[in-house]
């Protein structure tokens, strides 16, 4: 009975992570047609190849006929012979004759090929490399001939044929598997380290403040009083509203011209100008952390309050009888008994803070000058603004590894407590 | 610790609640100011309250459409996630299954997955299925967030149901599925409902997937829609304040009605009884 849910969980989380890792090993970009797929092997785009190959022989014959002298004609003929030789080598490869025939037929009937397995065929790596080198060299040769020739007709045709060779060249796709070189690139990337540092600063600062404030609030309101409902509701609302909406609100409150918070901070002398909050690096980081503290401290207090309520009052009475002061009671009774609740709350909050995206993205956009850019934002920009899925996946994998590392550390501290009460 | 609450305590409470609620108060006060008074003016109250910003907020942007989108996506997500999760959580807490610790570990790990680590394959998948700019295009990725979360919370609730009931059902010849449907589910319904609220809120608030997958304005959800109120050149704070108030009202209502359940759900996952 667990199977359906477990399979779903694995399908929607573990499988994509594996995919992200796989993607990160390729030079994989959605904007570049020759890199928009992941090939571990050299490939040929048969649709393009067949279309161009259909014309190239006749074009080369025409060109050879127009050649001003025998030497040029011979050079053109040589190119043609070579191309035909490469073609027959291609056709001899496993199963390619049939596939080529099928593609050729579809092109002849003007049918677009949407089936990827038909369109692309794996080819021998050496063949692909040799062919691409030859095509590039011939392209240069023809361009040289075209520029050197006095006859206009020949010159134009030579130029066109050179263009066709170039298209054939792009139909032969060498593997874009680049192994770990994306990783070595990002390990030397200053922006990556900066965003990682920003993420750590944000996580540590906000979680630390939230813990201290949350604990203080929890202890203060852990008593019987009138109006619990109002307090509970007012604490839950910041937690319940979408982070993006909260970020918009704080964007308004921090605004250098209209922002009330910026205005009061300036009035009270906390900052020397109202615009500091969103236009300087430190101000930006402070703003982001402050907004996060506002949104999640109540939640933290709530978790810790629930933990506090499980501590029996008799323990405090006993401590009092033994002459322990309030402060001693806090250190000797409250903290040890609250330890596991604190650690679990810390684990959830740390992981949540580490993957921060929407708060910063909406509030500062990672600015000013990338000073508040978190690693998730950098990954998002690389993936979707630059459409560079290979490089962006490296950043995704880095986020994933950090999260895995943080949780391992926490689980070591918490031990098996976490699973107690859930599994028998 | 049943300390008595003194007057100082109530003063502290009022200050605390005021600070927590301040952004909402200010945004609400801004939303009823006339356009001209929003800028270069830090007065709390306006002498000429107006609803212009509200009219603009819903006329310049399809705010109600965003809310409908969010509502449909969150509801579908909640139903699907709870359906799968309640069965799984029941099995995990009740049936003799091997590797329970490992399975729970995987589920907990999955609930803490950074979304950015899985977004590009999910994006490719949703694009290949032709589901971009549709409700299902968001519901599928939202399962990644909501399913582990709901299994985790539901497992705690199911734990609290006494074993004896089940054993007597077994003695009366009920199959595990019958036991689940006739005994466990009615008893667990409050927990299931609580989990449902939490999943609904989580789906309602999600930003990253909604931003990348549903890029057409018509299909945006509330969080993404709100964040697009600001254009390159101007930031219409009046409209944004009004829109914020409008989208916050349903959440305030939800919280006011279900606050006890929400707190129970939030704390059940992290505090041992």
XYZ file of C-alpha atoms in Angstrom:
697
model
C 0.000 0.000 0.000
C 2.952 2.288 0.412
C 4.091 1.499 -3.089
C 2.008 3.974 -5.126
C 2.948 6.936 -2.969
C 6.556 5.865 -2.686
C 6.872 5.382 -6.424
C 5.338 8.803 -6.949
C 7.731 10.371 -4.457
C 10.698 8.752 -6.137
C 9.390 9.628 -9.585
C 8.851 13.289 -8.820
C 11.911 13.955 -6.665
C 14.721 11.446 -6.895
C 14.433 10.928 -10.625
C 14.602 14.668 -11.427
C 17.647 15.069 -9.198
C 19.356 12.265 -11.095
C 18.356 14.010 -14.312
C 19.759 17.320 -13.062
C 23.022 15.612 -12.316
C 23.051 13.978 -15.756
C 22.293 17.317 -17.433
C 25.136 18.966 -15.588
C 27.610 16.763 -17.440
C 26.668 18.235 -20.822
C 27.136 21.468 -22.645
C 23.353 21.645 -22.884
C 21.689 24.863 -24.012
C 18.140 25.275 -25.202
C 18.991 28.279 -27.373
C 21.655 26.549 -29.483
C 20.222 23.949 -31.919
C 23.371 21.824 -31.969
C 23.408 21.693 -28.174
C 19.717 21.451 -27.412
C 19.903 17.707 -26.888
C 22.198 15.604 -24.747
C 24.412 13.303 -26.826
C 26.972 11.026 -25.248
C 27.847 9.791 -28.747
C 28.376 11.683 -31.998
C 25.117 12.059 -33.833
C 23.812 13.117 -37.185
C 20.671 15.108 -37.817
C 19.497 13.002 -40.741
C 16.716 15.377 -41.716
C 19.110 18.240 -42.314
C 21.828 16.038 -43.687
C 19.587 14.329 -46.256
C 18.064 17.630 -47.372
C 21.470 19.135 -48.058
C 23.081 15.991 -49.415
C 20.372 15.825 -52.066
C 21.697 19.058 -53.610
C 25.388 18.936 -52.861
C 26.502 16.512 -55.588
C 24.711 18.422 -58.342
C 25.916 21.741 -56.959
C 29.511 20.546 -56.940
C 29.171 19.235 -60.520
C 27.819 22.602 -61.649
C 30.629 24.346 -59.852
C 33.247 22.142 -61.433
C 31.747 22.888 -64.892
C 31.931 26.628 -64.253
C 35.512 26.428 -63.001
C 37.818 28.881 -64.780
C 40.748 26.437 -65.002
C 41.479 22.714 -64.737
C 43.192 23.023 -61.401
C 40.129 24.569 -59.769
C 37.855 22.010 -61.443
C 40.059 19.251 -60.049
C 39.926 20.705 -56.540
C 36.123 20.845 -56.696
C 35.961 17.276 -58.019
C 38.176 16.108 -55.171
C 35.794 17.605 -52.642
C 32.894 15.843 -54.324
C 34.665 12.465 -54.288
C 35.511 12.857 -50.626
C 31.962 13.798 -49.667
C 30.615 10.798 -51.548
C 33.170 8.578 -49.806
C 32.072 9.893 -46.395
C 28.471 9.366 -47.403
C 28.971 5.731 -48.355
C 30.812 5.190 -45.070
C 27.818 6.664 -43.284
C 25.352 4.440 -45.139
C 27.407 1.366 -44.261
C 26.999 2.019 -40.540
C 24.602 -0.182 -38.573
C 21.008 0.223 -39.736
C 21.663 3.627 -41.219
C 20.826 2.709 -44.797
C 17.221 1.951 -43.904
C 16.856 4.948 -41.612
C 18.383 7.248 -44.218
C 16.050 5.870 -46.855
C 13.027 6.469 -44.656
C 14.057 10.027 -43.850
C 14.820 10.708 -47.517
C 11.352 9.523 -48.504
C 9.676 11.720 -45.913
C 11.644 14.732 -47.118
C 10.666 13.981 -50.713
C 7.006 14.056 -49.637
C 7.587 17.245 -47.608
C 6.724 15.649 -44.278
C 8.317 17.206 -41.228
C 10.032 14.648 -39.004
C 8.956 14.898 -35.408
C 10.156 11.494 -34.208
C 13.498 12.109 -32.531
C 14.629 8.504 -32.938
C 14.164 8.757 -36.676
C 15.625 12.221 -37.011
C 18.851 11.576 -35.128
C 21.184 8.635 -35.615
C 24.276 7.749 -33.673
C 27.411 7.698 -35.783
C 30.988 6.666 -35.320
C 32.927 9.294 -33.331
C 36.018 9.147 -35.592
C 33.899 9.435 -38.706
C 32.104 12.488 -37.270
C 35.346 14.148 -36.294
C 37.017 13.406 -39.659
C 33.995 14.543 -41.608
C 33.586 17.766 -39.653
C 37.285 18.590 -40.106
C 37.071 17.892 -43.803
C 33.883 19.950 -44.230
C 35.381 22.888 -42.382
C 38.557 22.727 -44.497
C 36.599 22.440 -47.760
C 34.368 25.320 -46.724
C 37.441 27.505 -46.264
C 38.919 26.304 -49.554
C 35.753 27.159 -51.462
C 35.493 30.565 -49.857
C 39.099 31.234 -50.862
C 38.300 30.118 -54.425
C 35.164 32.244 -54.465
C 37.033 35.337 -53.327
C 39.984 34.737 -55.657
C 37.926 34.076 -58.786
C 37.353 36.914 -61.224
C 34.223 35.326 -62.770
C 31.146 36.460 -60.962
C 29.036 33.325 -61.672
C 31.651 30.966 -60.346
C 32.277 33.150 -57.361
C 28.577 33.208 -56.394
C 28.087 29.460 -56.873
C 31.242 28.684 -54.909
C 29.970 30.874 -52.081
C 26.616 29.059 -52.058
C 28.222 25.629 -52.065
C 30.468 26.701 -49.198
C 27.296 27.621 -47.286
C 25.767 24.194 -47.972
C 28.918 22.498 -46.671
C 28.584 24.559 -43.530
C 24.988 23.371 -43.049
C 26.057 19.743 -43.489
C 28.763 20.387 -40.950
C 26.197 21.576 -38.404
C 24.036 18.490 -39.082
C 26.864 16.332 -37.805
C 26.741 16.824 -34.054
C 29.669 15.825 -31.940
C 28.924 14.665 -28.427
C 28.309 17.537 -26.053
C 29.230 15.365 -23.113
C 31.824 17.367 -21.269
C 32.062 15.425 -18.044
C 32.923 17.493 -15.032
C 34.225 20.571 -16.826
C 31.031 22.500 -15.967
C 31.885 21.822 -12.364
C 35.463 22.978 -12.596
C 34.206 26.117 -14.315
C 31.810 26.926 -11.487
C 34.291 26.081 -8.757
C 36.373 28.948 -10.129
C 33.402 31.240 -10.654
C 33.475 34.205 -8.277
C 29.746 34.824 -8.688
C 28.993 31.255 -7.616
C 31.049 31.623 -4.437
C 29.513 35.012 -3.738
C 25.989 33.647 -4.081
C 26.854 30.655 -1.916
C 28.285 33.003 0.717
C 25.177 35.198 0.526
C 23.018 32.135 1.029
C 25.005 31.073 4.077
C 24.935 34.560 5.583
C 21.200 34.782 5.005
C 20.559 31.319 6.427
C 22.701 31.654 9.534
C 21.648 35.196 10.391
C 17.944 34.730 9.845
C 17.703 31.339 11.522
C 19.750 32.497 14.526
C 17.626 35.598 15.066
C 14.441 33.614 14.537
C 15.508 31.015 17.087
C 16.387 33.516 19.813
C 13.337 35.710 19.250
C 11.070 32.722 18.763
C 12.255 31.113 21.991
C 11.827 34.364 23.916
C 8.312 34.863 22.585
C 7.379 31.246 23.234
C 8.511 31.454 26.848
C 6.735 34.749 27.384
C 3.402 33.618 26.026
C 3.529 30.172 27.625
C 0.968 31.040 30.253
C -2.739 31.402 30.655
C -4.077 34.691 29.375
C -7.121 36.181 27.762
C -7.014 36.572 23.986
C -4.891 33.578 23.030
C -6.942 33.216 19.858
C -6.116 36.725 18.677
C -2.426 36.245 19.323
C -2.396 32.862 17.625
C -4.190 34.206 14.561
C -1.936 37.247 14.274
C 1.058 34.954 14.499
C -0.272 32.597 11.841
C -1.176 35.175 9.227
C 2.396 36.198 8.296
C 3.257 32.514 8.042
C 0.216 31.760 5.880
C 0.470 34.503 3.268
C 2.513 33.729 0.145
C 6.164 34.721 0.482
C 5.948 36.612 -2.788
C 3.101 38.740 -1.408
C 5.068 39.378 1.792
C 8.067 40.367 -0.323
C 5.953 42.846 -2.281
C 4.683 44.353 0.962
C 8.167 44.737 2.362
C 9.357 46.144 -0.943
C 6.815 48.882 -0.393
C 7.758 49.410 3.252
C 11.485 49.604 2.456
C 11.110 51.842 -0.585
C 13.418 54.852 -0.422
C 10.677 57.353 -1.316
C 7.397 55.969 -0.056
C 8.489 53.313 2.415
C 7.318 53.876 5.972
C 9.868 51.506 7.495
C 12.711 53.174 5.637
C 11.288 56.527 6.737
C 11.118 55.591 10.426
C 14.550 53.979 10.367
C 15.906 57.245 9.008
C 13.980 59.269 11.620
C 15.333 57.154 14.444
C 18.841 57.450 13.078
C 19.294 53.766 12.355
C 20.250 54.572 8.777
C 21.456 57.874 7.413
C 19.282 57.867 4.313
C 15.956 56.222 3.548
C 17.254 54.806 0.264
C 20.012 52.794 1.995
C 17.816 49.775 2.599
C 17.375 48.709 -0.985
C 20.251 50.399 -2.780
C 23.310 49.235 -0.842
C 24.705 45.741 -0.420
C 24.485 45.675 3.381
C 21.124 47.376 3.416
C 19.782 44.859 0.914
C 20.984 41.906 2.937
C 19.570 43.415 6.116
C 16.208 44.038 4.446
C 15.942 40.495 3.196
C 16.853 38.995 6.570
C 14.527 41.365 8.434
C 11.589 40.448 6.189
C 12.324 36.754 6.645
C 12.519 37.167 10.416
C 9.158 38.924 10.387
C 7.583 36.168 8.330
C 8.955 33.119 10.128
C 9.688 34.044 13.759
C 6.018 33.598 14.708
C 6.121 30.132 13.170
C 9.262 29.279 15.104
C 7.673 30.559 18.325
C 4.656 28.361 17.669
C 6.759 25.227 17.234
C 8.753 25.957 20.372
C 5.635 26.825 22.344
C 4.219 23.397 21.546
C 7.472 21.915 22.841
C 7.331 24.027 26.007
C 3.821 22.859 26.768
C 4.999 19.271 26.980
C 7.337 20.129 29.879
C 5.502 19.280 33.112
C 5.088 22.200 35.508
C 6.134 20.000 38.429
C 9.721 20.114 37.188
C 9.803 23.884 37.646
C 8.227 23.589 41.074
C 10.867 21.061 42.061
C 13.612 23.332 40.731
C 12.176 26.227 42.697
C 12.100 24.193 45.896
C 15.756 23.333 45.286
C 16.463 27.040 45.106
C 17.073 27.461 41.387
C 16.515 30.962 39.993
C 14.595 31.718 36.794
C 17.799 31.843 34.792
C 19.011 28.526 36.186
C 15.621 26.979 35.503
C 15.903 28.060 31.903
C 19.331 26.494 31.432
C 18.818 23.360 33.493
C 15.185 22.516 32.836
C 13.801 24.300 29.784
C 16.686 24.007 27.350
C 17.581 20.318 27.899
C 13.946 19.265 27.661
C 13.348 21.469 24.655
C 16.471 20.285 22.869
C 14.862 17.924 20.424
C 12.040 20.357 19.575
C 14.651 23.079 18.979
C 16.811 20.869 16.794
C 13.888 19.740 14.663
C 12.631 23.313 14.269
C 16.177 24.381 13.385
C 16.499 21.620 10.797
C 13.281 22.599 9.046
C 14.040 26.295 9.153
C 17.672 25.959 8.036
C 16.798 23.884 5.007
C 13.958 26.224 4.193
C 16.166 29.285 4.493
C 18.955 27.716 2.476
C 16.784 27.264 -0.588
C 15.419 30.814 -0.334
C 14.191 32.015 -3.676
C 10.930 33.929 -3.835
C 11.568 36.351 -0.971
C 14.832 37.642 -2.450
C 13.749 37.309 -6.069
C 10.698 39.507 -5.544
C 12.142 41.882 -2.934
C 15.549 42.755 -4.394
C 15.882 40.543 -7.462
C 19.290 39.532 -6.094
C 20.539 43.098 -6.314
C 21.982 45.599 -5.791
C 24.849 44.246 -7.904
C 24.197 40.596 -6.984
C 24.870 41.368 -3.330
C 21.771 39.520 -2.139
C 21.757 36.872 -4.847
C 21.211 33.434 -3.346
C 22.475 30.295 -5.010
C 18.931 29.328 -5.987
C 18.477 32.641 -7.771
C 21.774 32.273 -9.605
C 20.710 28.781 -10.676
C 17.311 30.064 -11.803
C 18.858 32.846 -13.875
C 21.327 30.460 -15.520
C 18.639 27.884 -16.214
C 15.800 30.023 -17.429
C 17.076 33.472 -18.362
C 20.135 32.152 -20.182
C 18.470 28.837 -21.054
C 21.741 27.135 -20.202
C 20.519 23.862 -18.752
C 23.939 22.219 -18.530
C 25.602 24.924 -16.476
C 22.461 25.716 -14.502
C 22.158 22.087 -13.505
C 25.593 22.289 -11.912
C 24.271 25.020 -9.630
C 21.163 22.950 -8.895
C 23.351 20.008 -7.966
C 25.443 22.253 -5.704
C 22.288 23.406 -3.871
C 21.214 19.803 -3.559
C 24.577 18.697 -2.156
C 24.619 21.520 0.387
C 21.111 20.636 1.545
C 22.101 16.967 1.812
C 25.177 17.926 3.839
C 23.229 20.187 6.203
C 20.576 17.546 6.814
C 23.193 14.856 7.452
C 24.821 17.067 10.067
C 21.508 17.784 11.752
C 20.399 14.161 11.701
C 23.659 13.249 13.417
C 22.703 15.630 16.240
C 19.075 14.670 16.412
C 19.741 10.989 15.976
C 16.801 8.687 15.630
C 14.529 10.919 17.733
C 13.027 12.263 14.563
C 11.532 8.972 13.547
C 10.335 7.963 16.981
C 6.607 8.100 17.341
C 6.176 7.559 13.641
C 7.621 4.151 13.016
C 7.304 1.273 15.394
C 3.882 26.627 33.774
C 0.705 28.451 34.686
C 2.053 31.872 35.430
C -0.487 34.604 35.985
C -0.677 37.263 33.333
C -0.154 40.772 34.689
C -0.761 44.138 33.116
C 2.828 44.364 31.855
C 2.279 41.137 30.034
C -0.764 42.465 28.216
C 1.115 45.585 27.206
C 3.827 43.356 25.793
C 1.183 41.351 23.915
C -0.368 44.427 22.356
C 3.031 45.704 21.235
C 3.956 42.299 19.872
C 0.724 41.870 17.921
C 1.028 45.434 16.645
C 4.540 44.826 15.296
C 3.541 41.571 13.654
C 0.474 43.110 12.079
C 2.045 46.470 11.228
C 2.812 45.705 7.557
C -0.794 44.649 6.996
C -2.151 47.691 8.763
C 0.035 50.035 6.757
C -0.704 48.326 3.449
C -4.422 48.486 4.174
C -4.207 52.177 5.078
C -2.283 52.815 1.863
C -4.814 50.952 -0.235
C -7.588 53.370 0.664
C -5.515 56.521 0.089
C -5.996 58.528 -3.093
C -3.077 58.108 -5.541
C -1.542 61.517 -4.781
C -1.290 60.928 -1.055
C 0.744 57.725 -1.344
C 3.896 59.498 -2.366
C 5.907 61.890 -0.205
C 3.478 61.612 2.623
C 3.768 59.499 5.723
C 0.421 60.314 7.316
C -1.232 57.271 8.743
C -4.776 58.212 7.922
C -6.182 59.850 4.887
C -8.973 62.376 5.041
C -10.386 61.219 1.710
C -10.601 57.435 1.689
C -11.283 55.989 -1.747
C -11.598 52.612 -3.411
C -9.845 53.733 -6.623
C -6.850 51.499 -5.985
C -9.104 48.466 -5.646
C -10.829 49.239 -8.928
C -7.451 49.651 -10.622
C -6.053 46.507 -9.049
C -8.735 44.314 -10.544
C -9.122 46.188 -13.825
C -5.485 46.554 -14.862
C -4.581 42.974 -14.069
C -6.720 39.815 -14.078
C -6.475 39.454 -10.299
C -9.600 37.330 -9.975
C -8.313 35.036 -12.688
C -5.087 34.589 -10.679
C -7.143 33.716 -7.636
C -9.214 31.224 -9.596
C -6.028 29.618 -10.961
C -4.516 29.367 -7.496
C -7.734 27.946 -6.121
C -8.090 25.253 -8.797
C -4.430 24.233 -8.678
C -4.294 24.114 -4.877
C -7.547 22.169 -4.590
C -6.500 19.556 -7.151
C -3.095 19.218 -5.513
C -4.636 18.778 -2.088
C -7.074 16.095 -3.221
C -4.466 14.066 -5.097
C -1.807 14.366 -2.408
C -4.130 13.471 0.456
C -5.527 10.520 -1.503
C -2.143 8.915 -2.026
C -0.652 10.020 1.270
C -3.387 8.752 3.567
C -3.047 5.240 2.186
C 0.735 5.353 2.426
C 0.782 6.873 5.905
C -1.683 4.294 7.147
C 0.427 1.465 5.827
C 3.579 2.981 7.265
C 2.174 3.324 10.743
C 0.139 0.131 10.946
C 1.288 -2.653 8.687
C 4.399 -4.759 9.210
C 6.574 -3.312 6.483
C 10.297 -3.750 6.206
C 12.655 -0.759 6.010
C 10.121 1.628 7.573
C 12.921 3.836 8.832
C 14.473 4.023 5.401
C 11.159 4.766 3.702
C 10.329 7.512 6.195
C 13.843 8.855 5.733
C 13.356 9.065 1.972
C 10.004 10.769 2.442
C 11.385 13.305 4.890
C 14.366 13.970 2.625
C 12.018 14.436 -0.312
C 9.954 16.965 1.622
C 13.078 19.046 2.145
C 14.281 18.866 -1.425
C 15.350 22.193 -2.815
C 12.936 22.874 -5.660
C 15.687 24.423 -7.724
C 17.424 21.019 -7.862
C 14.536 19.406 -9.669
C 13.073 22.245 -11.659
C 14.870 21.795 -14.988
C 13.934 18.114 -15.494
C 10.392 18.862 -14.332
C 10.263 21.777 -16.764
C 11.451 19.526 -19.612
C 8.919 16.881 -18.636
C 6.016 19.302 -18.434
C 7.021 20.894 -21.752
C 7.287 17.507 -23.467
C 3.832 16.588 -22.226
C 2.509 19.867 -23.613
C 1.284 20.866 -20.170
C 2.849 24.298 -19.877
C 0.277 26.973 -19.163
C -2.307 24.584 -17.812
C -3.548 23.526 -14.392
C -2.098 20.031 -14.606
C 1.286 21.526 -15.479
C 1.414 22.907 -11.949
C -0.422 20.151 -10.125
C 2.157 17.540 -11.166
C 5.177 19.423 -9.805
C 3.227 20.413 -6.696
C 2.949 16.747 -5.839
C 6.695 16.924 -5.193
C 6.075 19.358 -2.367
C 2.805 18.139 -0.994
C 3.019 14.364 -1.073
C 6.006 13.907 1.274
C 4.689 16.676 3.510
C 1.288 15.050 3.834
C 2.648 11.541 4.418
C 4.839 12.947 7.176
C 2.064 14.820 8.968
C -0.575 12.138 8.443
C 1.716 9.472 9.874
C 1.779 11.403 13.163
C -1.977 11.672 13.304
C -2.519 8.017 12.460
C -0.148 7.052 15.264
C -2.520 8.473 17.840
C -5.419 6.226 16.900
C -5.640 3.320 19.344
C -4.614 -0.095 18.059
C -7.378 -1.909 19.900
C -10.043 -0.695 17.499
C -8.182 -2.168 14.622
C -7.602 -5.467 16.318
C -11.261 -5.887 17.079
C -12.074 -5.050 13.467
C -9.586 -7.702 12.424
C -11.201 -10.196 14.732
C -14.539 -9.425 13.141
C -13.007 -10.389 9.824
C -12.340 -6.988 8.221
C -9.653 -6.770 5.525
C -6.912 -4.145 5.985
C -8.600 -1.972 3.398
C -11.975 -2.259 5.122
C -10.356 -1.446 8.440
C -8.824 1.615 6.878
C -12.048 2.793 5.300
C -14.482 2.025 8.112
C -12.415 2.469 11.270
C -9.286 4.441 10.671
C -10.478 7.002 8.198
C -13.432 8.328 10.235
C -11.204 8.544 13.299
C -8.408 10.121 11.335
C -10.635 12.556 9.454
C -9.703 15.564 11.625
C -6.009 14.869 11.018
C -6.619 14.392 7.321
C -8.510 17.661 7.212
C -5.703 19.489 9.022
C -3.133 18.065 6.647
C -5.344 19.146 3.783
C -5.318 22.752 4.994
C -1.528 22.764 5.284
C -1.083 21.249 1.821
C -3.552 23.739 0.396
C -1.650 26.679 1.886
C 1.690 25.290 0.684
C 0.365 24.912 -2.866
C -1.289 28.340 -2.779
C 2.013 29.966 -1.791
C 4.368 28.168 -4.189
C 6.315 30.530 -6.420
C 9.227 28.966 -8.324
C 7.320 26.341 -10.325
C 4.437 28.712 -10.986
C 6.885 31.310 -12.264
C 8.674 28.985 -14.698
C 5.925 26.711 -15.934
C 2.884 28.935 -16.338
C 4.331 31.964 -18.076
C 1.170 33.154 -19.839
C -0.575 35.877 -17.851
C -3.877 34.006 -18.036
C -2.420 31.028 -16.193
C -0.478 32.807 -13.474
C -1.212 32.072 -9.844
C -1.639 34.690 -7.131
C 1.969 34.922 -5.887
C 3.397 35.229 -9.400
C 0.616 37.512 -10.561
C 1.165 39.905 -7.650
C 4.901 40.035 -8.266
C 4.227 41.138 -11.849
C 2.237 44.208 -10.835
C 5.415 46.226 -10.912
C 6.453 47.172 -14.392
C 9.879 48.182 -15.571
C 9.303 51.865 -15.079
C 6.672 52.463 -12.468
C 5.646 50.727 -9.303
C 1.945 51.353 -8.732
C 2.042 50.990 -4.946
C -1.639 51.863 -4.604
C -2.716 49.010 -6.901
C -0.264 46.633 -5.257
C -1.542 47.482 -1.779
C -5.118 46.931 -2.859
C -4.252 43.658 -4.592
C -2.359 42.503 -1.508
C -5.353 43.233 0.685
C -7.665 41.363 -1.681
C -5.516 38.218 -1.818
C -4.815 38.283 1.905
C -8.480 38.315 2.929
C -9.172 34.650 2.017
C -6.062 33.597 3.942
C -7.078 35.616 6.985
C -10.497 33.958 6.900
C -8.922 30.526 6.521
C -6.585 31.167 9.447
C -9.318 32.581 11.686
C -11.561 29.577 11.132
C -8.959 26.834 11.298
C -6.237 28.280 13.538
C -6.418 25.473 16.088
C -6.138 22.820 13.415
C -3.287 24.599 11.662
C -1.301 24.854 14.878
C -1.972 21.188 15.628
C -0.772 20.222 12.152
C 2.325 22.393 12.257
C 3.462 21.189 15.620
C 2.607 17.517 15.186
C 5.444 16.985 12.761
C 8.097 18.352 15.045
C 7.177 17.701 18.659
C 7.129 14.366 20.336
C 4.194 13.632 22.562
